[in-house]
Short mmCIF file of C-alpha atoms and ligand atoms in Angstrom, two decimals:
data_model
loop_
_atom_site.label_atom_id
_atom_site.label_comp_id
_atom_site.label_asym_id
_atom_site.label_seq_id
_atom_site.Cartn_x
_atom_site.Cartn_y
_atom_site.Cartn_z
CA MET A 1 0.00 0.00 0.00
CA ASP A 2 1.03 3.58 -0.62
CA LYS A 3 2.49 5.30 2.39
CA ILE A 4 1.12 8.81 2.41
CA LEU A 5 2.53 9.80 5.79
CA GLU A 6 5.76 8.74 7.49
CA VAL A 7 6.69 10.07 10.91
CA LYS A 8 10.31 9.35 11.76
CA ASP A 9 12.10 9.72 15.09
CA LEU A 10 9.84 12.53 16.27
CA HIS A 11 10.95 14.32 19.43
CA VAL A 12 8.97 17.16 21.00
CA ASN A 13 10.04 19.13 24.06
CA PHE A 14 8.22 21.80 26.02
CA ALA A 15 10.05 24.57 27.82
CA THR A 16 8.47 25.12 31.25
CA TYR A 17 9.41 26.98 34.44
CA ASN A 18 10.43 23.68 35.95
CA GLY A 19 12.62 22.62 33.06
CA THR A 20 12.24 20.78 29.75
CA VAL A 21 9.35 18.34 29.42
CA GLN A 22 10.34 15.59 26.98
CA ALA A 23 6.79 14.91 25.81
CA ILE A 24 7.54 12.91 22.63
CA ARG A 25 10.66 10.77 22.75
CA GLY A 26 11.29 9.18 19.36
CA VAL A 27 8.01 8.23 17.69
CA ASN A 28 7.92 6.37 14.35
CA PHE A 29 4.88 5.39 12.32
CA ASP A 30 3.42 5.50 8.87
CA LEU A 31 -0.03 5.69 7.37
CA SER A 32 -1.19 4.12 4.12
CA ALA A 33 -3.89 5.36 1.79
CA GLY A 34 -7.36 4.48 3.05
CA GLU A 35 -6.30 2.91 6.34
CA THR A 36 -7.30 3.69 9.90
CA LEU A 37 -4.54 3.82 12.49
CA ALA A 38 -5.60 4.10 16.12
CA ILE A 39 -3.25 5.60 18.69
CA VAL A 40 -4.18 4.58 22.23
CA GLY A 41 -2.73 5.28 25.63
CA GLU A 42 -3.55 6.87 28.96
CA SER A 43 -4.06 10.58 29.28
CA GLY A 44 -0.74 12.44 29.06
CA SER A 45 1.04 9.74 27.04
CA GLY A 46 1.58 12.11 24.10
CA LYS A 47 -1.17 11.18 21.64
CA SER A 48 -2.39 14.72 20.97
CA ILE A 49 1.09 16.21 20.77
CA THR A 50 2.09 13.52 18.24
CA VAL A 51 -0.74 14.38 15.86
CA ARG A 52 -0.64 18.10 16.53
CA SER A 53 3.00 18.01 15.45
CA ILE A 54 1.88 16.80 12.02
CA LEU A 55 -0.13 19.98 11.52
CA GLN A 56 2.16 22.12 13.64
CA LEU A 57 -0.66 23.05 15.95
CA LEU A 58 1.47 23.21 19.08
CA ALA A 59 1.71 25.64 21.97
CA LYS A 60 4.35 28.38 21.78
CA ASN A 61 6.65 26.65 24.27
CA ALA A 62 6.85 23.52 22.10
CA ASP A 63 10.00 22.57 20.22
CA ILE A 64 10.01 19.79 17.64
CA ASN A 65 13.70 19.29 18.15
CA LYS A 66 14.23 16.17 16.07
CA GLY A 67 12.51 14.09 13.41
CA THR A 68 10.84 14.25 10.04
CA ILE A 69 7.18 14.13 9.05
CA LEU A 70 6.99 13.09 5.42
CA TYR A 71 3.74 13.72 3.60
CA HIS A 72 4.00 12.18 0.13
CA GLY A 73 7.74 12.20 0.71
CA GLU A 74 7.99 15.91 1.60
CA ASP A 75 8.96 16.99 5.10
CA LEU A 76 6.11 19.00 6.62
CA LEU A 77 8.51 20.33 9.25
CA LYS A 78 10.36 22.20 6.51
CA LYS A 79 7.25 23.86 5.05
CA SER A 80 6.61 27.57 5.47
CA LYS A 81 3.62 28.84 7.43
CA LYS A 82 1.87 29.63 4.17
CA GLU A 83 2.48 26.15 2.78
CA MET A 84 1.18 24.60 6.02
CA ASP A 85 -1.93 26.79 5.88
CA ALA A 86 -2.67 25.32 2.46
CA ILE A 87 -2.40 21.76 3.77
CA ARG A 88 -4.21 22.21 7.08
CA GLY A 89 -7.98 21.68 6.91
CA ASN A 90 -7.67 20.86 3.24
CA LYS A 91 -5.36 17.87 2.66
CA ILE A 92 -5.02 16.95 6.33
CA SER A 93 -7.73 17.96 8.76
CA MET A 94 -8.46 17.40 12.37
CA ILE A 95 -11.48 16.95 14.62
CA PHE A 96 -11.21 17.58 18.32
CA GLN A 97 -12.79 16.13 21.41
CA ASP A 98 -15.19 18.87 22.38
CA PRO A 99 -17.64 19.85 19.65
CA MET A 100 -18.80 22.94 21.53
CA THR A 101 -15.40 24.61 21.67
CA SER A 102 -14.64 23.66 18.04
CA LEU A 103 -17.69 25.53 16.80
CA ASP A 104 -18.23 29.28 16.72
CA PRO A 105 -21.45 29.97 18.67
CA THR A 106 -22.06 33.22 16.79
CA MET A 107 -21.90 31.83 13.25
CA THR A 108 -24.52 29.76 11.39
CA ILE A 109 -23.48 26.19 10.78
CA GLY A 110 -23.87 26.58 7.01
CA LYS A 111 -21.23 29.31 6.99
CA GLN A 112 -18.94 27.38 9.33
CA VAL A 113 -19.00 24.26 7.16
CA ALA A 114 -18.47 26.33 4.00
CA GLU A 115 -15.58 28.32 5.45
CA PRO A 116 -12.67 25.90 4.74
CA LEU A 117 -13.68 25.88 1.06
CA LEU A 118 -13.72 29.65 0.90
CA ILE A 119 -10.31 29.84 2.55
CA HIS A 120 -8.65 27.16 0.44
CA ASN A 121 -10.29 26.74 -2.93
CA LYS A 122 -11.52 30.20 -3.76
CA VAL A 123 -14.85 28.77 -4.95
CA SER A 124 -17.82 31.12 -5.05
CA LYS A 125 -19.81 31.61 -1.87
CA LYS A 126 -22.81 29.99 -3.50
CA GLU A 127 -20.87 26.89 -4.50
CA ALA A 128 -19.34 26.63 -1.04
CA LEU A 129 -22.74 26.83 0.64
CA GLY A 130 -24.09 24.21 -1.76
CA ARG A 131 -21.24 21.88 -0.87
CA ALA A 132 -21.75 22.60 2.85
CA GLU A 133 -25.36 21.48 2.53
CA GLU A 134 -24.32 18.33 0.70
CA VAL A 135 -21.74 17.46 3.36
CA LEU A 136 -24.19 18.15 6.21
CA ARG A 137 -26.49 15.62 4.57
CA LEU A 138 -23.58 13.19 4.24
CA VAL A 139 -22.84 13.38 7.99
CA GLY A 140 -26.48 12.75 8.79
CA ILE A 141 -27.93 16.14 9.76
CA PRO A 142 -31.65 15.90 8.95
CA ASN A 143 -33.12 18.62 6.68
CA PRO A 144 -29.76 20.27 6.05
CA LYS A 145 -31.21 22.87 3.68
CA GLU A 146 -33.45 24.25 6.42
CA ARG A 147 -30.83 23.91 9.13
CA MET A 148 -28.00 25.77 7.36
CA ASN A 149 -29.01 29.03 9.07
CA ASP A 150 -29.22 27.59 12.57
CA TYR A 151 -26.59 28.15 15.26
CA PRO A 152 -24.61 25.46 17.15
CA HIS A 153 -26.69 25.71 20.34
CA GLN A 154 -29.74 24.60 18.36
CA PHE A 155 -28.22 21.12 17.89
CA SER A 156 -27.67 18.19 20.25
CA GLY A 157 -24.15 17.17 21.33
CA GLY A 158 -24.06 14.30 18.86
CA GLN A 159 -25.28 16.51 16.01
CA ARG A 160 -22.69 19.14 16.89
CA GLN A 161 -19.96 16.52 16.60
CA ARG A 162 -21.39 15.61 13.18
CA ILE A 163 -21.14 19.27 12.20
CA VAL A 164 -17.52 19.38 13.38
CA ILE A 165 -16.86 16.32 11.21
CA ALA A 166 -18.60 18.05 8.28
CA ILE A 167 -16.20 20.99 8.63
CA ALA A 168 -13.23 18.62 8.68
CA ILE A 169 -14.28 16.69 5.58
CA VAL A 170 -15.88 19.40 3.45
CA ASP A 171 -12.73 19.61 1.34
CA TYR A 172 -12.40 15.78 1.17
CA PRO A 173 -9.09 15.57 3.04
CA GLU A 174 -6.64 12.81 2.34
CA ILE A 175 -5.98 12.38 6.06
CA LEU A 176 -8.51 12.92 8.82
CA ILE A 177 -7.14 13.12 12.34
CA ALA A 178 -9.76 12.44 14.98
CA ASP A 179 -8.48 13.31 18.47
CA GLU A 180 -10.79 11.61 20.98
CA PRO A 181 -13.81 12.54 18.83
CA THR A 182 -16.26 10.55 20.91
CA THR A 183 -14.93 10.99 24.45
CA ALA A 184 -17.39 13.75 25.37
CA LEU A 185 -20.37 11.80 24.01
CA ASP A 186 -22.54 9.14 25.58
CA VAL A 187 -22.06 5.53 24.52
CA THR A 188 -24.92 5.36 21.99
CA VAL A 189 -23.91 8.56 20.23
CA GLN A 190 -20.28 7.41 20.40
CA ALA A 191 -21.23 4.29 18.43
CA GLN A 192 -23.09 6.40 15.86
CA ILE A 193 -20.08 8.68 15.34
CA ILE A 194 -17.77 5.68 14.86
CA ASP A 195 -20.20 4.30 12.28
CA LEU A 196 -20.26 7.66 10.56
CA LEU A 197 -16.46 7.84 10.35
CA LYS A 198 -16.32 4.33 8.86
CA GLU A 199 -19.00 5.23 6.34
CA LEU A 200 -17.27 8.48 5.37
CA GLN A 201 -14.01 6.64 4.95
CA GLN A 202 -15.63 4.38 2.40
CA LYS A 203 -17.34 7.26 0.61
CA ILE A 204 -14.47 9.72 0.41
CA GLY A 205 -11.54 7.30 0.78
CA THR A 206 -9.79 9.24 3.50
CA SER A 207 -7.11 7.77 5.79
CA ILE A 208 -7.88 8.18 9.47
CA ILE A 209 -5.68 8.61 12.53
CA PHE A 210 -8.01 7.89 15.42
CA ILE A 211 -6.93 8.80 18.92
CA THR A 212 -8.49 7.46 22.06
CA HIS A 213 -7.64 6.50 25.63
CA ASP A 214 -10.26 3.77 25.33
CA LEU A 215 -8.94 0.63 23.65
CA GLY A 216 -12.47 -0.78 23.52
CA VAL A 217 -13.48 1.85 20.97
CA VAL A 218 -10.80 0.95 18.44
CA ALA A 219 -11.87 -2.63 17.78
CA GLY A 220 -14.70 -1.44 15.58
CA ILE A 221 -12.81 1.11 13.54
CA ALA A 222 -9.04 0.54 13.34
CA ASP A 223 -6.97 -1.50 10.90
CA ARG A 224 -3.83 -1.01 12.97
CA VAL A 225 -3.27 0.04 16.56
CA ALA A 226 -0.30 1.82 18.14
CA VAL A 227 -0.05 1.83 21.92
CA MET A 228 1.63 4.87 23.42
CA TYR A 229 3.25 5.31 26.83
CA ALA A 230 5.30 8.21 28.22
CA GLY A 231 6.03 9.78 24.84
CA LYS A 232 6.88 6.59 22.96
CA PHE A 233 5.10 3.87 21.07
CA VAL A 234 5.47 0.64 23.03
CA GLU A 235 3.58 -1.75 20.77
CA TYR A 236 1.94 -1.67 17.38
CA GLY A 237 0.24 -4.20 15.17
CA SER A 238 -2.97 -5.06 13.38
CA VAL A 239 -6.12 -4.70 15.45
CA ASP A 240 -6.34 -8.48 15.80
CA GLU A 241 -2.70 -8.78 16.88
CA ILE A 242 -3.19 -6.15 19.57
CA PHE A 243 -6.44 -7.64 20.84
CA TYR A 244 -5.65 -11.35 20.57
CA ASP A 245 -1.89 -11.53 20.90
CA PRO A 246 -0.74 -8.46 22.88
CA GLN A 247 2.88 -8.62 24.05
CA HIS A 248 3.55 -5.52 26.11
CA PRO A 249 2.51 -5.55 29.78
CA TYR A 250 1.18 -2.02 29.34
CA THR A 251 -1.13 -3.23 26.55
CA TRP A 252 -2.25 -6.05 28.86
CA GLY A 253 -3.02 -3.46 31.50
CA LEU A 254 -4.99 -1.31 29.06
CA LEU A 255 -6.98 -4.30 27.87
CA ASP A 256 -7.60 -5.42 31.41
CA SER A 257 -8.86 -2.02 32.41
CA MET A 258 -11.41 -1.68 29.63
CA PRO A 259 -15.01 -1.44 30.62
CA THR A 260 -17.03 -4.41 29.50
CA LEU A 261 -20.77 -4.56 29.07
CA ASP A 262 -21.20 -5.30 32.76
CA THR A 263 -18.85 -2.71 34.30
CA SER A 264 -19.67 0.94 34.84
CA GLU A 265 -18.09 3.78 32.85
CA GLU A 266 -15.98 5.26 35.65
CA ASP A 267 -13.99 2.37 36.95
CA HIS A 268 -11.86 1.61 33.89
CA LEU A 269 -8.98 4.05 33.89
CA ASN A 270 -7.51 3.57 37.33
CA SER A 271 -6.81 -0.08 37.23
CA ILE A 272 -3.20 -0.01 36.03
CA PRO A 273 -1.49 0.62 39.37
CA GLY A 274 0.88 3.57 39.68
CA THR A 275 1.30 6.66 37.54
CA PRO A 276 3.27 7.54 34.39
CA PRO A 277 6.80 8.94 34.88
CA ASN A 278 7.58 12.61 35.12
CA LEU A 279 8.75 13.62 31.65
CA LEU A 280 10.82 16.49 33.07
CA ASN A 281 13.25 13.76 33.99
CA PRO A 282 12.43 10.54 32.10
CA PRO A 283 13.85 7.32 33.53
CA LYS A 284 16.99 5.80 32.09
CA GLY A 285 15.42 2.41 31.42
CA ASP A 286 11.94 1.34 30.37
CA ALA A 287 9.52 4.10 31.45
CA PHE A 288 6.90 1.49 32.30
CA ALA A 289 9.20 -0.51 34.61
CA PRO A 290 7.95 0.93 37.95
CA ARG A 291 4.40 -0.13 37.07
CA ASN A 292 5.37 -3.42 35.47
CA GLU A 293 4.97 -6.45 37.73
CA TYR A 294 7.17 -8.44 35.34
CA ALA A 295 10.02 -5.90 35.30
CA MET A 296 13.58 -7.24 35.35
CA GLN A 297 16.86 -5.57 36.32
CA ILE A 298 17.53 -4.58 32.70
CA ASP A 299 14.25 -2.64 32.58
CA LEU A 300 15.71 -0.20 35.09
CA GLU A 301 18.93 0.22 33.15
CA GLU A 302 18.21 0.19 29.45
CA GLN A 303 15.33 1.13 27.19
CA PRO A 304 14.03 -1.89 25.31
CA PRO A 305 14.26 -1.91 21.51
CA PHE A 306 11.33 -3.03 19.39
CA PHE A 307 11.19 -6.81 19.11
CA LYS A 308 9.52 -8.28 16.06
CA VAL A 309 6.50 -10.46 16.77
CA SER A 310 5.31 -10.70 13.17
CA LYS A 311 5.81 -8.77 9.95
CA THR A 312 3.22 -6.28 11.16
CA HIS A 313 3.54 -6.59 14.94
CA TYR A 314 6.29 -5.09 17.13
CA ALA A 315 6.60 -4.53 20.86
CA ALA A 316 9.23 -2.72 22.93
CA THR A 317 9.55 -4.86 26.03
CA TRP A 318 12.52 -6.80 27.38
CA LEU A 319 10.12 -9.69 27.98
CA LEU A 320 10.51 -10.50 24.30
CA HIS A 321 14.27 -10.91 24.59
CA PRO A 322 15.16 -14.56 23.90
CA ASP A 323 16.82 -14.83 27.35
CA ALA A 324 13.87 -13.35 29.27
CA PRO A 325 11.70 -15.64 31.38
CA LYS A 326 8.53 -16.65 29.59
CA VAL A 327 5.50 -14.86 31.00
CA THR A 328 1.92 -15.05 29.83
CA PRO A 329 -0.75 -12.33 30.02
CA PRO A 330 -2.62 -12.24 33.32
CA LYS A 331 -5.32 -14.83 33.60
CA GLY A 332 -8.75 -13.86 32.39
CA ILE A 333 -7.61 -11.28 29.87
CA GLN A 334 -7.95 -13.67 26.97
CA LYS A 335 -11.61 -14.17 27.70
CA ARG A 336 -12.12 -10.43 27.90
CA PHE A 337 -10.44 -9.83 24.51
CA THR A 338 -13.19 -11.81 22.85
CA LYS A 339 -15.72 -9.69 24.64
CA PHE A 340 -14.07 -6.42 23.53
CA LYS A 341 -13.95 -7.60 20.00
CA LYS A 342 -17.65 -8.27 20.16
CA LEU A 343 -18.24 -4.88 21.75
CA GLY A 344 -16.18 -3.31 18.97
CA ASP A 345 -18.16 -5.13 16.32
CA ASN A 346 -21.33 -3.63 17.73
CA ILE A 347 -19.76 -0.20 17.67
P1 ADP B 1 -2.52 12.87 25.53
O1 ADP B 1 -3.14 13.48 24.32
O2 ADP B 1 -1.99 11.50 25.30
O3 ADP B 1 -3.43 12.91 26.72
P2 ADP B 1 -0.69 15.08 25.28
O4 ADP B 1 -0.14 14.74 23.94
O5 ADP B 1 -1.73 16.14 25.34
O6 ADP B 1 -1.25 13.74 25.96
O7 ADP B 1 0.47 15.50 26.27
C1 ADP B 1 1.69 14.79 26.36
C2 ADP B 1 2.57 15.40 27.40
O8 ADP B 1 3.00 16.70 27.02
C3 ADP B 1 1.92 15.54 28.76
O9 ADP B 1 2.81 15.05 29.72
C4 ADP B 1 1.73 17.02 28.93
O10 ADP B 1 1.87 17.41 30.25
C5 ADP B 1 2.83 17.61 28.06
N1 ADP B 1 2.43 18.91 27.50
C6 ADP B 1 1.49 19.12 26.57
N2 ADP B 1 1.38 20.43 26.27
C7 ADP B 1 2.29 21.07 27.04
C8 ADP B 1 2.68 22.43 27.22
N3 ADP B 1 2.11 23.43 26.50
N4 ADP B 1 3.65 22.69 28.10
C9 ADP B 1 4.25 21.72 28.82
N5 ADP B 1 3.94 20.43 28.71
C10 ADP B 1 2.97 20.10 27.84
MG1 MG B 2 -5.05 14.27 24.08
#
């Protein structure tokens, strides 16, 4: 498959009063035409900063101090502001978590959806509004013609997220980045938005980078999954490899902490004991070691390289070293994987 995006050895630091936060510490991945890559990991692991680096939507104190981001072979980090403006929202666009703050409360939704076209393509206002109506229909807003002149507050939360998606896809982007697009929504609406993204992908052929802290959500949408921890990818593979044959203890923890049909919403994030390391002063060895019940001496001393599990599956854990003791995922997880997969299929 054609690689349209290749991120290589990305490092991002933030200058703060307390020192330098090493938020992204050597991230590598690629994206092929038409595929969906999910990036999962606990809050603070660096998911948003990774994708915001692609579009250079970072806070002022950020410094992308190493790496390349190749889009069709050209390094986005070397583009001028003007060149990036032409790519952002047009070739590569992004939807954010909170639909209310992504929309302008004082502007009609018709105008907001049409705006990217007016900025980028210099089409007439009439054409842009026509296309906005068409895209609002595509994302499932009922009676779009009549609703073009309504304001965001006149729509439900789920509909507002559909409108945000309409803005992101109005110019048929090649890459759609969805940063926790369903986190603020209830479970039913969440499922509808996932369905919508899948449907849009088929209709407009866009590639998707889907970010979530909730591994359960990705089963229904992703082709490949990358698991992120403390500013690095720790495991990546096909969705089946990650769900049925996970290798990294952090991935086991994430899978084990997923809500299932019979657990409540709240109790799923706290179940990996301990907290992520302070990235002002990242540990010398494996950043997950202090929380890893299978950690060995080497975990405290040296960062693990990626070990190959299959042609498409890699994990950075010393447990995969040929000399490491053989450990198996905690009991009971295997049964739960099947359940998540089913849950994902429903979503
Ligand atoms: P995620 O999206 O996975 O929840 P982020 O990518 O938003 O995590 O953040 C990754 C890390 O970068 C966090 O540790 C966060 O504290 C740090 N970070 C993000 N933005 C800034 C900033 N403007 N200044 C300092 N640190 C930041
Ligand atoms: Mg985030």
